[in-house]
Amino acid sequence: MPPPETPGQTSLFKLPGKRGPFLTRVQLRNYRSIAACDVRLGPLTFLVGPNGSGKSNFLDALRLTADALRTSLDHALRDRGGVHEVRRRSSGHPTHFGIRLDFQLPNGEAGRFSFEVGARSHGDYAVQKEECVVGSAQYLVREGEVLVKPNPVSPPASEDRLYLVNAAGLPEFRPVFDVLQNMGFYSLNPDKIRALQSPDKGELLARDGFNLSSVLERLEKLDDGSTKRRIEEYLSRIVPGLEGVDPKRVGHMETLEFRQHVEGSKDPWRFPAINMSDGTLRALGILVALLQARVEDHVRVVGIEEPEVALHPAAAGILRDALRDGSRHAQVIVTSHSPELLDASDVSADEIVSVMAEQGKTLIAPLDEATRSTLRERLYTAGELLKTNQLTPDLDAVPEPNQLRLFELEAG
C-alpha cells in the first residue's frame, strides 16, 4: 500500500492516470551472453534469475542504445571494452550483434527501432543495418548508405554512428530519439552518492547516482515539492526515524543532508551523507530514480539492477510499493533474485521474465504454463516459488538467433 496520509493532509499518493509502457517488445541477437531473446514488456517487469545468469546483459543492451544516442556509438562501445566485448563469444563466432525495440509513443503511435553492429579487424566496427518506423515515417540505412529515405531531403549517414541521431532533426523521429536517449538505467553506488558532487541541471539521475543532490534540488522546485515529499515518505518507512533529506551547498560543490529523529531531542538532528549507511543512500537513489518521471516527462523507461541490495528484507514490501508507484509514471524494469521482493499475491506471472544460464548461454523467456497457472490460482506467490527454484522459464519461447526478424524494410 502507498504511505499513509497524515491527518488534514492532501494525499501525495492519489494515483494519476497510468501511462502505457513505451517498450512493448525487445529482441536481442548475439549480445554478450544472450544468443537470442524475444521479450514482451509491461509497465513493470521483474527479470528474475540467479547471479551470473545474464539479467544485467539484457538491461545493458537497452543502456547501450541510450548511451549511443546520448553520446555516440563509439563512446558506448568503448565504455564496454569495444565491440569484441559486446558481441557474443561462442563456437559459432558471430561477428555482429543486433537490437530491435518495438515501442508505443504517448500519442498511441506504434513503431520500431533496430540496428545491427558488425565487428571488423583491430577493434573497428560498422553499423551494418539500421531501420526505424514511426507510423508512416520510415528509413533504412545499410553500411552508411540511406536506402529508404525518411525525407526527400535526408541527412547523410555514417558507418560508425546511429542514423537516428541525424534523423532526430525531422519531427517524425524526434519523439523516439528523445525517449530512447533519456532511458535511465541504474546501478547505484553509495560511495558516489556520499561524495561531494558537482552541480548539474539535475534533469536525469546518473547511473551511479553521482548527481543525486542536483536531481533532488530540481525535484524540490517542481510541482510544489510534492514529488520530493513522496520520496521522503517512502524513505521514512524504509529507515524508521528518518524525517527528510535536503540538498546542501558546500562551497562550489553539493551534498545531501538528512534529518533524523533522535530519542530525547526536540528537533531532528542533521547528518551529512558521509554519515549515512549504504542501504539508506541506495534506497534514496532508487526512490529518486523511480519517481523522477513524475515531473520529468522525457523519462519514460527506468531500469534498476538489484534494488534490494543493502536493504533489510523487511523493507521489501515498501520497495515493491515504490516500484509499482514508479511504474505509473515510467516503465520500470528491474533485475532481482530476491524472494522477499516477489513475495506478494499481486506480483503476476505477466510481470515476471525468467532468466537462466545454460553452458554459458543466457536463456530469457516468460514463465512456463504450469508456473503461470500456479500464480494465477494463487497457490503460491512468486517469492515462494523462487525460494524453491520453481520460477521456470518456457524454453520453447527462447528463439534461435536465425529465427529473429530484426529488420522488415526492404530497399526499393
Short mmCIF file of N, CA, C and O in Angstrom, two decimals, residues 283-396:
data_model
loop_
_atom_site.label_atom_id
_atom_site.label_comp_id
_atom_site.label_asym_id
_atom_site.label_seq_id
_atom_site.Cartn_x
_atom_site.Cartn_y
_atom_site.Cartn_z
N ALA A 283 18.63 3.33 -1.05
CA ALA A 283 17.17 3.46 -1.02
C ALA A 283 16.75 4.82 -1.57
O ALA A 283 15.81 4.92 -2.37
N LEU A 284 17.44 5.87 -1.15
CA LEU A 284 17.13 7.20 -1.65
C LEU A 284 17.34 7.26 -3.16
O LEU A 284 16.50 7.80 -3.90
N GLY A 285 18.46 6.72 -3.63
CA GLY A 285 18.74 6.74 -5.07
C GLY A 285 17.68 6.00 -5.86
O GLY A 285 17.25 6.47 -6.94
N ILE A 286 17.23 4.86 -5.37
CA ILE A 286 16.20 4.07 -6.06
C ILE A 286 14.90 4.85 -6.12
O ILE A 286 14.23 4.91 -7.17
N LEU A 287 14.52 5.48 -5.02
CA LEU A 287 13.27 6.23 -4.99
C LEU A 287 13.31 7.42 -5.95
O LEU A 287 12.33 7.69 -6.64
N VAL A 288 14.44 8.12 -5.99
CA VAL A 288 14.57 9.24 -6.92
C VAL A 288 14.54 8.73 -8.36
O VAL A 288 13.89 9.33 -9.24
N ALA A 289 15.24 7.62 -8.64
CA ALA A 289 15.22 7.05 -9.99
C ALA A 289 13.80 6.71 -10.42
O ALA A 289 13.40 6.97 -11.56
N LEU A 290 13.01 6.15 -9.52
CA LEU A 290 11.66 5.73 -9.85
C LEU A 290 10.70 6.89 -10.02
O LEU A 290 9.86 6.90 -10.92
N LEU A 291 10.81 7.89 -9.15
CA LEU A 291 9.79 8.93 -9.09
C LEU A 291 10.17 10.20 -9.83
O LEU A 291 9.36 11.13 -9.93
N GLN A 292 11.39 10.29 -10.38
CA GLN A 292 11.75 11.47 -11.16
C GLN A 292 10.82 11.65 -12.36
O GLN A 292 10.54 12.77 -12.80
N ALA A 293 10.31 10.53 -12.89
CA ALA A 293 9.44 10.60 -14.08
C ALA A 293 8.10 11.24 -13.76
O ALA A 293 7.37 11.62 -14.68
N ARG A 294 7.79 11.39 -12.51
CA ARG A 294 6.53 12.04 -12.14
C ARG A 294 6.49 13.48 -12.62
O ARG A 294 5.42 14.01 -12.92
N VAL A 295 7.66 14.12 -12.70
CA VAL A 295 7.71 15.52 -13.16
C VAL A 295 8.57 15.69 -14.40
O VAL A 295 8.58 16.76 -15.00
N GLU A 296 9.33 14.66 -14.78
CA GLU A 296 10.18 14.74 -15.97
C GLU A 296 9.54 13.90 -17.07
O GLU A 296 9.71 12.68 -17.11
N ASP A 297 8.81 14.54 -17.96
CA ASP A 297 8.08 13.80 -18.99
C ASP A 297 8.98 13.05 -19.95
O ASP A 297 8.56 12.08 -20.60
N HIS A 298 10.25 13.49 -20.10
CA HIS A 298 11.14 12.83 -21.04
C HIS A 298 11.65 11.48 -20.53
O HIS A 298 12.21 10.71 -21.28
N VAL A 299 11.47 11.19 -19.24
CA VAL A 299 11.91 9.91 -18.66
C VAL A 299 10.75 8.93 -18.75
O VAL A 299 9.80 9.00 -17.98
N ARG A 300 10.83 7.98 -19.69
CA ARG A 300 9.75 7.03 -19.89
C ARG A 300 10.13 5.59 -19.57
O ARG A 300 9.27 4.73 -19.48
N VAL A 301 11.43 5.32 -19.42
CA VAL A 301 11.89 3.96 -19.11
C VAL A 301 12.96 4.05 -18.02
O VAL A 301 13.91 4.82 -18.14
N VAL A 302 12.79 3.24 -16.97
CA VAL A 302 13.74 3.19 -15.86
C VAL A 302 14.09 1.73 -15.59
O VAL A 302 13.19 0.90 -15.40
N GLY A 303 15.37 1.41 -15.60
CA GLY A 303 15.83 0.07 -15.27
C GLY A 303 16.73 0.11 -14.05
O GLY A 303 17.61 0.98 -13.94
N ILE A 304 16.52 -0.79 -13.11
CA ILE A 304 17.29 -0.80 -11.86
C ILE A 304 17.81 -2.20 -11.60
O ILE A 304 17.05 -3.18 -11.60
N GLU A 305 19.11 -2.30 -11.36
CA GLU A 305 19.73 -3.58 -11.06
C GLU A 305 19.69 -3.86 -9.56
O GLU A 305 20.13 -3.03 -8.76
N GLU A 306 19.13 -5.00 -9.20
CA GLU A 306 19.10 -5.50 -7.82
C GLU A 306 18.72 -4.41 -6.81
O GLU A 306 19.50 -4.04 -5.94
N PRO A 307 17.52 -3.85 -6.87
CA PRO A 307 17.15 -2.76 -5.96
C PRO A 307 17.15 -3.17 -4.50
O PRO A 307 17.22 -2.31 -3.61
N GLU A 308 17.08 -4.47 -4.23
CA GLU A 308 17.00 -4.93 -2.85
C GLU A 308 18.35 -4.98 -2.13
O GLU A 308 18.40 -5.17 -0.91
N VAL A 309 19.45 -4.80 -2.87
CA VAL A 309 20.78 -4.91 -2.28
C VAL A 309 20.95 -3.88 -1.16
O VAL A 309 20.60 -2.71 -1.32
N ALA A 310 21.51 -4.31 -0.04
CA ALA A 310 21.82 -3.48 1.14
C ALA A 310 20.58 -3.02 1.89
O ALA A 310 20.69 -2.23 2.83
N LEU A 311 19.40 -3.50 1.51
CA LEU A 311 18.19 -3.17 2.25
C LEU A 311 17.79 -4.36 3.11
O LEU A 311 17.97 -5.52 2.73
N HIS A 312 17.22 -4.07 4.27
CA HIS A 312 16.73 -5.13 5.15
C HIS A 312 15.56 -5.84 4.46
O HIS A 312 14.73 -5.19 3.82
N PRO A 313 15.49 -7.17 4.56
CA PRO A 313 14.38 -7.89 3.91
C PRO A 313 13.00 -7.35 4.28
O PRO A 313 12.07 -7.42 3.47
N ALA A 314 12.88 -6.80 5.50
CA ALA A 314 11.58 -6.28 5.92
C ALA A 314 11.15 -5.08 5.08
O ALA A 314 9.96 -4.73 5.05
N ALA A 315 12.09 -4.44 4.39
CA ALA A 315 11.76 -3.27 3.56
C ALA A 315 11.30 -3.68 2.16
O ALA A 315 10.94 -2.80 1.37
N ALA A 316 11.30 -4.97 1.86
CA ALA A 316 10.98 -5.41 0.50
C ALA A 316 9.57 -5.00 0.09
O ALA A 316 9.34 -4.60 -1.06
N GLY A 317 8.61 -5.08 0.99
CA GLY A 317 7.24 -4.71 0.67
C GLY A 317 7.12 -3.23 0.33
O GLY A 317 6.38 -2.84 -0.58
N ILE A 318 7.85 -2.39 1.07
CA ILE A 318 7.82 -0.95 0.81
C ILE A 318 8.47 -0.67 -0.55
O ILE A 318 7.97 0.15 -1.33
N LEU A 319 9.58 -1.35 -0.82
CA LEU A 319 10.25 -1.19 -2.10
C LEU A 319 9.33 -1.62 -3.25
O LEU A 319 9.26 -0.94 -4.29
N ARG A 320 8.61 -2.71 -3.06
CA ARG A 320 7.67 -3.17 -4.09
C ARG A 320 6.58 -2.13 -4.33
O ARG A 320 6.19 -1.88 -5.48
N ASP A 321 6.08 -1.50 -3.26
CA ASP A 321 5.10 -0.43 -3.42
C ASP A 321 5.67 0.71 -4.24
O ASP A 321 4.99 1.28 -5.11
N ALA A 322 6.92 1.06 -3.96
CA ALA A 322 7.55 2.16 -4.69
C ALA A 322 7.75 1.81 -6.16
O ALA A 322 7.59 2.68 -7.03
N LEU A 323 8.09 0.56 -6.45
CA LEU A 323 8.23 0.13 -7.84
C LEU A 323 6.90 0.26 -8.58
O LEU A 323 6.85 0.74 -9.72
N ARG A 324 5.83 -0.14 -7.94
CA ARG A 324 4.51 -0.02 -8.57
C ARG A 324 4.13 1.45 -8.75
O ARG A 324 3.57 1.84 -9.78
N ASP A 325 4.42 2.23 -7.75
CA ASP A 325 4.13 3.67 -7.83
C ASP A 325 4.91 4.29 -8.99
O ASP A 325 4.36 5.04 -9.81
N GLY A 326 6.19 3.95 -9.08
CA GLY A 326 7.02 4.48 -10.15
C GLY A 326 6.54 4.05 -11.52
O GLY A 326 6.63 4.80 -12.50
N SER A 327 5.98 2.84 -11.62
CA SER A 327 5.55 2.31 -12.91
C SER A 327 4.30 3.00 -13.43
O SER A 327 3.88 2.76 -14.57
N ARG A 328 3.70 3.87 -12.64
CA ARG A 328 2.57 4.66 -13.12
C ARG A 328 3.04 5.84 -13.95
O ARG A 328 2.25 6.45 -14.67
N HIS A 329 4.31 6.18 -13.81
CA HIS A 329 4.84 7.37 -14.49
C HIS A 329 5.88 7.02 -15.54
O HIS A 329 6.09 7.77 -16.49
N ALA A 330 6.58 5.91 -15.37
CA ALA A 330 7.57 5.43 -16.33
C ALA A 330 7.55 3.91 -16.32
O ALA A 330 7.21 3.28 -15.31
N GLN A 331 7.92 3.32 -17.43
CA GLN A 331 8.04 1.87 -17.48
C GLN A 331 9.23 1.46 -16.62
O GLN A 331 10.32 2.02 -16.73
N VAL A 332 9.04 0.47 -15.77
CA VAL A 332 10.08 0.06 -14.81
C VAL A 332 10.48 -1.39 -15.11
O VAL A 332 9.64 -2.28 -15.20
N ILE A 333 11.80 -1.60 -15.24
CA ILE A 333 12.36 -2.93 -15.45
C ILE A 333 13.41 -3.15 -14.38
O ILE A 333 14.34 -2.33 -14.24
N VAL A 334 13.27 -4.20 -13.58
CA VAL A 334 14.22 -4.44 -12.50
C VAL A 334 14.77 -5.86 -12.61
O VAL A 334 14.06 -6.79 -13.00
N THR A 335 16.05 -6.02 -12.27
CA THR A 335 16.63 -7.35 -12.12
C THR A 335 16.61 -7.70 -10.64
O THR A 335 16.81 -6.83 -9.79
N SER A 336 16.37 -8.95 -10.34
CA SER A 336 16.29 -9.34 -8.93
C SER A 336 16.44 -10.85 -8.77
O SER A 336 16.13 -11.62 -9.68
N HIS A 337 16.93 -11.25 -7.62
CA HIS A 337 16.85 -12.66 -7.21
C HIS A 337 16.39 -12.72 -5.76
O HIS A 337 16.75 -13.60 -5.00
N SER A 338 15.53 -11.75 -5.39
CA SER A 338 15.05 -11.63 -4.01
C SER A 338 13.67 -12.25 -3.86
O SER A 338 12.68 -11.73 -4.40
N PRO A 339 13.54 -13.36 -3.11
CA PRO A 339 12.21 -13.92 -2.85
C PRO A 339 11.31 -12.94 -2.10
O PRO A 339 10.10 -12.90 -2.34
N GLU A 340 11.91 -12.13 -1.20
CA GLU A 340 11.10 -11.19 -0.41
C GLU A 340 10.43 -10.15 -1.31
O GLU A 340 9.28 -9.78 -1.10
N LEU A 341 11.15 -9.66 -2.32
CA LEU A 341 10.60 -8.65 -3.21
C LEU A 341 9.40 -9.19 -3.99
O LEU A 341 8.47 -8.45 -4.31
N LEU A 342 9.43 -10.48 -4.32
CA LEU A 342 8.37 -11.09 -5.12
C LEU A 342 7.31 -11.78 -4.27
O LEU A 342 6.38 -12.39 -4.82
N ASP A 343 7.43 -11.69 -2.96
CA ASP A 343 6.55 -12.44 -2.07
C ASP A 343 5.25 -11.67 -1.82
O ASP A 343 4.99 -11.18 -0.72
N ALA A 344 4.43 -11.56 -2.85
CA ALA A 344 3.13 -10.89 -2.74
C ALA A 344 2.20 -11.44 -3.81
O ALA A 344 2.63 -11.75 -4.93
N SER A 345 0.94 -11.56 -3.48
CA SER A 345 -0.02 -12.17 -4.41
C SER A 345 -0.29 -11.29 -5.62
O SER A 345 -0.78 -11.78 -6.64
N ASP A 346 0.03 -9.99 -5.53
CA ASP A 346 -0.25 -9.11 -6.67
C ASP A 346 0.89 -9.08 -7.69
O ASP A 346 0.80 -8.38 -8.69
N VAL A 347 1.98 -9.84 -7.45
CA VAL A 347 3.02 -9.98 -8.46
C VAL A 347 2.57 -11.08 -9.42
O VAL A 347 2.54 -12.25 -9.07
N SER A 348 2.19 -10.68 -10.62
CA SER A 348 1.57 -11.62 -11.55
C SER A 348 2.61 -12.29 -12.44
O SER A 348 3.74 -11.80 -12.60
N ALA A 349 2.18 -13.37 -13.07
CA ALA A 349 3.06 -14.09 -13.99
C ALA A 349 3.46 -13.22 -15.17
O ALA A 349 4.57 -13.34 -15.70
N ASP A 350 2.57 -12.33 -15.60
CA ASP A 350 2.87 -11.47 -16.73
C ASP A 350 3.97 -10.46 -16.42
O ASP A 350 4.56 -9.90 -17.35
N GLU A 351 4.23 -10.23 -15.16
CA GLU A 351 5.26 -9.25 -14.76
C GLU A 351 6.63 -9.89 -14.60
O GLU A 351 7.61 -9.18 -14.36
N ILE A 352 6.72 -11.20 -14.73
CA ILE A 352 7.98 -11.90 -14.48
C ILE A 352 8.55 -12.46 -15.77
O ILE A 352 7.86 -13.14 -16.53
N VAL A 353 9.81 -12.17 -16.00
CA VAL A 353 10.58 -12.79 -17.08
C VAL A 353 11.69 -13.59 -16.42
O VAL A 353 12.46 -13.07 -15.63
N SER A 354 11.74 -14.88 -16.72
CA SER A 354 12.70 -15.77 -16.08
C SER A 354 14.01 -15.80 -16.87
O SER A 354 14.01 -15.84 -18.10
N VAL A 355 15.11 -15.76 -16.14
CA VAL A 355 16.44 -15.74 -16.75
C VAL A 355 17.26 -16.88 -16.15
O VAL A 355 17.32 -17.03 -14.93
N MET A 356 17.90 -17.67 -17.00
CA MET A 356 18.77 -18.74 -16.52
C MET A 356 19.95 -18.88 -17.48
O MET A 356 19.91 -18.39 -18.62
N ALA A 357 21.01 -19.49 -17.00
CA ALA A 357 22.21 -19.71 -17.81
C ALA A 357 22.38 -21.20 -18.05
O ALA A 357 22.19 -22.02 -17.13
N GLU A 358 22.71 -21.55 -19.28
CA GLU A 358 22.94 -22.94 -19.64
C GLU A 358 24.20 -23.02 -20.51
O GLU A 358 24.21 -22.51 -21.63
N GLN A 359 25.26 -23.59 -19.94
CA GLN A 359 26.54 -23.71 -20.63
C GLN A 359 27.03 -22.35 -21.17
O GLN A 359 27.45 -22.23 -22.31
N GLY A 360 26.93 -21.35 -20.30
CA GLY A 360 27.42 -20.03 -20.65
C GLY A 360 26.49 -19.20 -21.51
O GLY A 360 26.82 -18.07 -21.86
N LYS A 361 25.33 -19.73 -21.87
CA LYS A 361 24.37 -19.02 -22.70
C LYS A 361 23.18 -18.61 -21.85
O LYS A 361 22.62 -19.41 -21.09
N THR A 362 22.78 -17.35 -21.98
CA THR A 362 21.65 -16.83 -21.23
C THR A 362 20.35 -17.14 -21.94
O THR A 362 20.20 -16.87 -23.14
N LEU A 363 19.40 -17.71 -21.21
CA LEU A 363 18.07 -18.02 -21.73
C LEU A 363 17.06 -17.11 -21.03
O LEU A 363 16.98 -17.11 -19.80
N ILE A 364 16.31 -16.34 -21.80
CA ILE A 364 15.36 -15.38 -21.26
C ILE A 364 13.99 -15.68 -21.87
O ILE A 364 13.85 -15.72 -23.09
N ALA A 365 12.99 -15.88 -21.00
CA ALA A 365 11.67 -16.26 -21.51
C ALA A 365 10.61 -15.98 -20.45
O ALA A 365 10.91 -15.88 -19.25
N PRO A 366 9.35 -15.88 -20.86
CA PRO A 366 8.26 -15.83 -19.87
C PRO A 366 8.18 -17.15 -19.13
O PRO A 366 8.80 -18.14 -19.50
N LEU A 367 7.40 -17.16 -18.06
CA LEU A 367 7.23 -18.38 -17.27
C LEU A 367 6.47 -19.43 -18.07
O LEU A 367 5.64 -19.10 -18.92
N ASP A 368 6.76 -20.70 -17.76
CA ASP A 368 6.03 -21.76 -18.44
C ASP A 368 4.58 -21.81 -17.93
O ASP A 368 4.23 -21.21 -16.91
N GLU A 369 3.73 -22.53 -18.65
CA GLU A 369 2.30 -22.50 -18.37
C GLU A 369 1.97 -23.08 -16.99
O GLU A 369 1.07 -22.58 -16.30
N ALA A 370 2.69 -24.10 -16.56
CA ALA A 370 2.41 -24.68 -15.24
C ALA A 370 2.67 -23.67 -14.14
O ALA A 370 1.89 -23.54 -13.18
N THR A 371 3.77 -22.93 -14.26
CA THR A 371 4.11 -21.91 -13.25
C THR A 371 3.11 -20.76 -13.30
O THR A 371 2.67 -20.25 -12.26
N ARG A 372 2.72 -20.34 -14.51
CA ARG A 372 1.74 -19.27 -14.65
C ARG A 372 0.41 -19.67 -14.02
O ARG A 372 -0.24 -18.86 -13.34
N SER A 373 0.02 -20.92 -14.21
CA SER A 373 -1.23 -21.40 -13.63
C SER A 373 -1.18 -21.38 -12.10
O SER A 373 -2.14 -21.00 -11.43
N THR A 374 -0.03 -21.78 -11.55
CA THR A 374 0.14 -21.76 -10.10
C THR A 374 -0.02 -20.36 -9.54
O THR A 374 -0.66 -20.16 -8.50
N LEU A 375 0.53 -19.37 -10.22
CA LEU A 375 0.42 -17.98 -9.75
C LEU A 375 -1.00 -17.45 -9.95
O LEU A 375 -1.53 -16.73 -9.09
N ARG A 376 -1.61 -17.78 -11.07
CA ARG A 376 -2.98 -17.31 -11.33
C ARG A 376 -3.94 -17.83 -10.25
O ARG A 376 -4.83 -17.10 -9.80
N GLU A 377 -3.75 -19.08 -9.86
CA GLU A 377 -4.64 -19.69 -8.87
C GLU A 377 -4.22 -19.35 -7.44
O GLU A 377 -4.85 -19.78 -6.48
N ARG A 378 -3.13 -18.58 -7.33
CA ARG A 378 -2.62 -18.11 -6.03
C ARG A 378 -2.32 -19.27 -5.07
O ARG A 378 -2.57 -19.18 -3.86
N LEU A 379 -1.82 -20.35 -5.63
CA LEU A 379 -1.40 -21.46 -4.78
C LEU A 379 -0.11 -21.10 -4.05
O LEU A 379 0.09 -21.54 -2.91
N TYR A 380 0.74 -20.37 -4.71
CA TYR A 380 1.98 -19.87 -4.12
C TYR A 380 2.23 -18.47 -4.67
O TYR A 380 1.72 -18.10 -5.73
N THR A 381 3.04 -17.69 -3.95
CA THR A 381 3.49 -16.42 -4.50
C THR A 381 4.73 -16.65 -5.35
O THR A 381 5.39 -17.70 -5.26
N ALA A 382 5.07 -15.66 -6.15
CA ALA A 382 6.29 -15.77 -6.96
C ALA A 382 7.51 -15.89 -6.07
O ALA A 382 8.47 -16.60 -6.39
N GLY A 383 7.49 -15.21 -4.92
CA GLY A 383 8.61 -15.32 -3.98
C GLY A 383 8.78 -16.72 -3.43
O GLY A 383 9.90 -17.22 -3.30
N GLU A 384 7.67 -17.37 -3.10
CA GLU A 384 7.74 -18.74 -2.60
C GLU A 384 8.26 -19.69 -3.66
O GLU A 384 9.06 -20.59 -3.35
N LEU A 385 7.86 -19.48 -4.90
CA LEU A 385 8.37 -20.33 -5.98
C LEU A 385 9.85 -20.08 -6.22
O LEU A 385 10.61 -21.02 -6.52
N LEU A 386 10.28 -18.83 -6.10
CA LEU A 386 11.69 -18.52 -6.30
C LEU A 386 12.56 -19.19 -5.25
O LEU A 386 13.66 -19.66 -5.55
N LYS A 387 12.08 -19.26 -4.02
CA LYS A 387 12.84 -19.90 -2.94
C LYS A 387 13.14 -21.36 -3.26
O LYS A 387 14.16 -21.90 -2.84
N THR A 388 12.25 -22.00 -4.00
CA THR A 388 12.44 -23.42 -4.33
C THR A 388 12.86 -23.61 -5.78
O THR A 388 12.73 -24.71 -6.33
N ASN A 389 13.34 -22.52 -6.41
CA ASN A 389 13.84 -22.57 -7.80
C ASN A 389 12.78 -23.09 -8.77
O ASN A 389 13.08 -23.89 -9.66
N GLN A 390 11.55 -22.61 -8.59
CA GLN A 390 10.47 -23.09 -9.45
C GLN A 390 9.84 -22.00 -10.31
O GLN A 390 8.74 -22.18 -10.82
N LEU A 391 10.54 -20.88 -10.48
CA LEU A 391 10.09 -19.89 -11.46
C LEU A 391 10.67 -20.30 -12.81
O LEU A 391 11.66 -19.77 -13.30
N THR A 392 10.04 -21.27 -13.42
CA THR A 392 10.60 -21.97 -14.57
C THR A 392 10.28 -21.25 -15.87
O THR A 392 9.12 -20.94 -16.15
N PRO A 393 11.30 -20.98 -16.71
CA PRO A 393 11.03 -20.33 -17.99
C PRO A 393 10.44 -21.32 -19.00
O PRO A 393 10.65 -22.53 -18.92
N ASP A 394 9.70 -20.76 -19.94
CA ASP A 394 9.17 -21.55 -21.05
C ASP A 394 10.27 -21.61 -22.12
O ASP A 394 10.43 -20.70 -22.92
N LEU A 395 11.03 -22.70 -22.13
CA LEU A 395 12.18 -22.81 -23.03
C LEU A 395 11.75 -22.84 -24.49
O LEU A 395 12.56 -22.52 -25.38
N ASP A 396 10.50 -23.20 -24.75
CA ASP A 396 10.01 -23.18 -26.13
C ASP A 396 9.89 -21.74 -26.66
O ASP A 396 9.79 -21.53 -27.87
#
